[in-house]
C-alpha atoms as a PDB file:
ATOM      1  CA  MET A   1     -23.262 -37.329  -8.715  1.00  0.00           C
ATOM      2  CA  ALA A   2     -20.712 -36.314 -11.361  1.00  0.00           C
ATOM      3  CA  THR A   3     -21.305 -32.650 -10.489  1.00  0.00           C
ATOM      4  CA  LEU A   4     -20.578 -33.338  -6.823  1.00  0.00           C
ATOM      5  CA  VAL A   5     -17.391 -35.257  -7.655  1.00  0.00           C
ATOM      6  CA  GLY A   6     -16.231 -32.430  -9.938  1.00  0.00           C
ATOM      7  CA  PHE A   7     -17.031 -29.839  -7.278  1.00  0.00           C
ATOM      8  CA  ILE A   8     -15.079 -31.742  -4.602  1.00  0.00           C
ATOM      9  CA  PHE A   9     -12.162 -32.304  -6.995  1.00  0.00           C
ATOM     10  CA  VAL A  10     -11.896 -28.573  -7.751  1.00  0.00           C
ATOM     11  CA  LEU A  11     -12.101 -27.704  -4.052  1.00  0.00           C
ATOM     12  CA  VAL A  12      -9.256 -30.139  -3.305  1.00  0.00           C
ATOM     13  CA  ILE A  13      -7.148 -28.586  -6.077  1.00  0.00           C
ATOM     14  CA  LEU A  14      -7.809 -25.076  -4.705  1.00  0.00           C
ATOM     15  CA  VAL A  15      -6.823 -26.202  -1.200  1.00  0.00           C
ATOM     16  CA  ILE A  16      -3.589 -27.669  -2.613  1.00  0.00           C
ATOM     17  CA  ILE A  17      -2.858 -24.398  -4.433  1.00  0.00           C
ATOM     18  CA  PHE A  18      -3.404 -22.343  -1.274  1.00  0.00           C
ATOM     19  CA  GLU A  19      -1.256 -24.743   0.749  1.00  0.00           C
ATOM     20  CA  MET A  20       1.561 -24.556  -1.814  1.00  0.00           C
ATOM     21  CA  LEU A  21       1.277 -20.772  -1.721  1.00  0.00           C
ATOM     22  CA  ARG A  22       1.373 -20.740   2.080  1.00  0.00           C
ATOM     23  CA  ARG A  23       4.483 -22.941   2.170  1.00  0.00           C
ATOM     24  CA  ARG A  24       6.138 -20.787  -0.524  1.00  0.00           C
ATOM     25  CA  HIS A  25       6.337 -23.689  -2.999  1.00  0.00           C
ATOM     26  CA  LEU A  26       4.373 -21.643  -5.532  1.00  0.00           C
ATOM     27  CA  ARG A  27       4.956 -17.979  -6.354  1.00  0.00           C
ATOM     28  CA  GLU A  28       2.074 -15.547  -6.123  1.00  0.00           C
ATOM     29  CA  LYS A  29       2.016 -14.656  -9.802  1.00  0.00           C
ATOM     30  CA  TYR A  30       1.511 -18.314 -10.754  1.00  0.00           C
ATOM     31  CA  ALA A  31      -0.918 -18.965  -7.909  1.00  0.00           C
ATOM     32  CA  VAL A  32      -3.196 -16.182  -9.166  1.00  0.00           C
ATOM     33  CA  ILE A  33      -3.478 -17.881 -12.556  1.00  0.00           C
ATOM     34  CA  TRP A  34      -4.328 -21.252 -11.000  1.00  0.00           C
ATOM     35  CA  ILE A  35      -6.782 -19.734  -8.511  1.00  0.00           C
ATOM     36  CA  ILE A  36      -8.639 -17.950 -11.330  1.00  0.00           C
ATOM     37  CA  ILE A  37      -8.736 -21.185 -13.328  1.00  0.00           C
ATOM     38  CA  GLY A  38      -9.923 -23.105 -10.254  1.00  0.00           C
ATOM     39  CA  ILE A  39     -12.682 -20.609  -9.515  1.00  0.00           C
ATOM     40  CA  GLY A  40     -13.802 -20.741 -13.152  1.00  0.00           C
ATOM     41  CA  VAL A  41     -13.978 -24.529 -13.076  1.00  0.00           C
ATOM     42  CA  LEU A  42     -15.708 -24.375  -9.687  1.00  0.00           C
ATOM     43  CA  VAL A  43     -18.396 -22.109 -11.163  1.00  0.00           C
ATOM     44  CA  LEU A  44     -18.858 -24.508 -14.082  1.00  0.00           C
ATOM     45  CA  ALA A  45     -19.053 -27.456 -11.673  1.00  0.00           C
ATOM     46  CA  ALA A  46     -21.620 -25.650  -9.510  1.00  0.00           C
ATOM     47  CA  PHE A  47     -23.691 -24.395 -12.466  1.00  0.00           C
ATOM     48  CA  PRO A  48     -23.262 -26.821 -15.389  1.00  0.00           C
ATOM     49  CA  GLN A  49     -26.114 -25.112 -17.262  1.00  0.00           C
ATOM     50  CA  LEU A  50     -23.695 -22.201 -17.863  1.00  0.00           C
ATOM     51  CA  LEU A  51     -21.709 -24.451 -20.176  1.00  0.00           C
ATOM     52  CA  PHE A  52     -24.864 -25.375 -22.088  1.00  0.00           C
ATOM     53  CA  TRP A  53     -25.835 -21.691 -22.359  1.00  0.00           C
ATOM     54  CA  LEU A  54     -22.343 -20.651 -23.474  1.00  0.00           C
ATOM     55  CA  SER A  55     -22.171 -23.435 -26.067  1.00  0.00           C
ATOM     56  CA  GLY A  56     -25.547 -22.289 -27.428  1.00  0.00           C
ATOM     57  CA  VAL A  57     -24.350 -18.673 -27.626  1.00  0.00           C
ATOM     58  CA  LEU A  58     -21.124 -19.666 -29.391  1.00  0.00           C
ATOM     59  CA  GLY A  59     -22.867 -22.157 -31.704  1.00  0.00           C
ATOM     60  CA  VAL A  60     -21.089 -25.260 -30.421  1.00  0.00           C
ATOM     61  CA  LYS A  61     -23.352 -28.295 -30.784  1.00  0.00           C
ATOM     62  CA  VAL A  62     -21.903 -30.371 -27.927  1.00  0.00           C
ATOM     63  CA  PRO A  63     -21.043 -28.549 -24.663  1.00  0.00           C
ATOM     64  CA  SER A  64     -18.241 -31.000 -23.864  1.00  0.00           C
ATOM     65  CA  ASN A  65     -16.511 -29.966 -27.104  1.00  0.00           C
ATOM     66  CA  LEU A  66     -16.563 -26.367 -25.874  1.00  0.00           C
ATOM     67  CA  LEU A  67     -15.115 -27.501 -22.552  1.00  0.00           C
ATOM     68  CA  PHE A  68     -12.286 -29.351 -24.309  1.00  0.00           C
ATOM     69  CA  ALA A  69     -11.617 -26.379 -26.590  1.00  0.00           C
ATOM     70  CA  MET A  70     -11.453 -24.027 -23.588  1.00  0.00           C
ATOM     71  CA  ALA A  71      -9.098 -26.449 -21.802  1.00  0.00           C
ATOM     72  CA  LEU A  72      -6.864 -26.641 -24.880  1.00  0.00           C
ATOM     73  CA  VAL A  73      -6.673 -22.850 -25.176  1.00  0.00           C
ATOM     74  CA  LEU A  74      -5.932 -22.633 -21.461  1.00  0.00           C
ATOM     75  CA  LEU A  75      -3.129 -25.210 -21.619  1.00  0.00           C
ATOM     76  CA  VAL A  76      -1.537 -23.578 -24.650  1.00  0.00           C
ATOM     77  CA  SER A  77      -1.696 -20.201 -22.875  1.00  0.00           C
ATOM     78  CA  VAL A  78      -0.048 -21.594 -19.746  1.00  0.00           C
ATOM     79  CA  CYS A  79       2.681 -23.274 -21.827  1.00  0.00           C
ATOM     80  CA  LEU A  80       3.334 -20.043 -23.705  1.00  0.00           C
ATOM     81  CA  HIS A  81       3.532 -18.075 -20.457  1.00  0.00           C
ATOM     82  CA  LEU A  82       5.923 -20.590 -18.890  1.00  0.00           C
ATOM     83  CA  SER A  83       8.108 -20.561 -22.024  1.00  0.00           C
ATOM     84  CA  PHE A  84       8.286 -16.776 -21.770  1.00  0.00           C
ATOM     85  CA  GLU A  85       9.258 -16.984 -18.085  1.00  0.00           C
ATOM     86  CA  GLN A  86      11.897 -19.627 -18.835  1.00  0.00           C
ATOM     87  CA  SER A  87      13.424 -17.494 -21.579  1.00  0.00           C
ATOM     88  CA  GLN A  88      13.681 -14.532 -19.225  1.00  0.00           C
ATOM     89  CA  ALA A  89      15.240 -16.712 -16.516  1.00  0.00           C
ATOM     90  CA  GLU A  90      17.823 -18.095 -18.965  1.00  0.00           C
ATOM     91  CA  ASP A  91      18.802 -14.562 -19.974  1.00  0.00           C
ATOM     92  CA  GLU A  92      19.165 -13.517 -16.336  1.00  0.00           C
ATOM     93  CA  ILE A  93      21.254 -16.612 -15.531  1.00  0.00           C
ATOM     94  CA  ARG A  94      23.561 -15.937 -18.479  1.00  0.00           C
ATOM     95  CA  VAL A  95      24.110 -12.328 -17.389  1.00  0.00           C
ATOM     96  CA  LEU A  96      24.735 -13.406 -13.795  1.00  0.00           C
ATOM     97  CA  ALA A  97      27.225 -16.084 -14.887  1.00  0.00           C
ATOM     98  CA  GLU A  98      29.105 -13.499 -16.948  1.00  0.00           C
ATOM     99  CA  GLU A  99      29.187 -11.085 -14.003  1.00  0.00           C
ATOM    100  CA  VAL A 100      30.467 -13.820 -11.665  1.00  0.00           C
ATOM    101  CA  GLY A 101      33.212 -14.665 -14.162  1.00  0.00           C
ATOM    102  CA  ILE A 102      34.267 -11.029 -14.399  1.00  0.00           C
ATOM    103  CA  LEU A 103      34.263 -10.664 -10.602  1.00  0.00           C
ATOM    104  CA  ARG A 104      36.370 -13.830 -10.189  1.00  0.00           C
ATOM    105  CA  LEU A 105      38.889 -12.519 -12.687  1.00  0.00           C
ATOM    106  CA  LYS A 106      39.071  -9.159 -10.896  1.00  0.00           C
ATOM    107  CA  LEU A 107      39.486 -10.921  -7.554  1.00  0.00           C
ATOM    108  CA  LEU A 108      42.385 -12.985  -8.918  1.00  0.00           C
ATOM    109  CA  GLU A 109      43.987  -9.855 -10.319  1.00  0.00           C
ATOM    110  CA  LEU A 110      43.637  -8.114  -6.935  1.00  0.00           C
ATOM    111  CA  GLU A 111      45.075 -11.147  -5.135  1.00  0.00           C
ATOM    112  CA  ALA A 112      47.954 -11.277  -7.602  1.00  0.00           C
ATOM    113  CA  GLY A 113      48.624  -7.569  -7.096  1.00  0.00           C
ATOM    114  CA  ALA A 114      48.545  -7.928  -3.306  1.00  0.00           C
ATOM    115  CA  SER A 115      50.940 -10.904  -3.314  1.00  0.00           C
ATOM    116  CA  GLY A 116      53.566  -9.143  -5.417  1.00  0.00           C
ATOM    117  CA  GLY A 117      52.596 -10.379  -8.853  1.00  0.00           C
ATOM    118  CA  ARG A 118      52.170 -14.038  -7.967  1.00  0.00           C
ATOM    119  CA  PRO A 119      48.709 -15.528  -8.369  1.00  0.00           C
ATOM    120  CA  ALA A 120      47.384 -16.526  -4.954  1.00  0.00           C
ATOM    121  CA  SER A 121      45.552 -19.598  -6.240  1.00  0.00           C
ATOM    122  CA  GLY A 122      48.519 -21.679  -7.346  1.00  0.00           C
ATOM    123  CA  GLY A 123      49.041 -20.069 -10.745  1.00  0.00           C
ATOM    124  CA  HIS A 124      45.903 -21.123 -12.530  1.00  0.00           C
ATOM    125  CA  ARG A 125      43.059 -18.890 -13.574  1.00  0.00           C
ATOM    126  CA  PRO A 126      39.456 -20.047 -13.314  1.00  0.00           C
ATOM    127  CA  GLU A 127      37.693 -20.893 -16.501  1.00  0.00           C
ATOM    128  CA  VAL A 128      35.392 -18.153 -17.660  1.00  0.00           C
ATOM    129  CA  LEU A 129      32.821 -19.663 -19.982  1.00  0.00           C
ATOM    130  CA  PRO A 130      31.934 -17.595 -23.033  1.00  0.00           C
ATOM    131  CA  PRO A 131      28.287 -16.605 -23.425  1.00  0.00           C
ATOM    132  CA  GLU A 132      26.158 -18.862 -25.588  1.00  0.00           C
END
């Protein structure tokens, strides 16, 4: 019974992943990771003796301990990957913010030059935040 419940649970998760991918709520590169994980768990749910065999090969006394260890490694890997992606996104956002600030300043200078030296926006310049 527990195997059937686990199998159905994994199938529901895979359907949710595919639906999120279809609706563009999840990017392909992340969906691939979750689909691979889901298929791996689906195989373990369908053939639980694989976990017993693998725990015997690796010398783990209790197969559930191996399952928890694999889940821990998986979660740490996903967290590390997401931290890497977040760091890259922060760098890109900083560069884009700097470029927008430079473009705003150039636009104000062009407007001031076109209006005969007077700033077109009431005399104030937009704040350009320094990079962190």
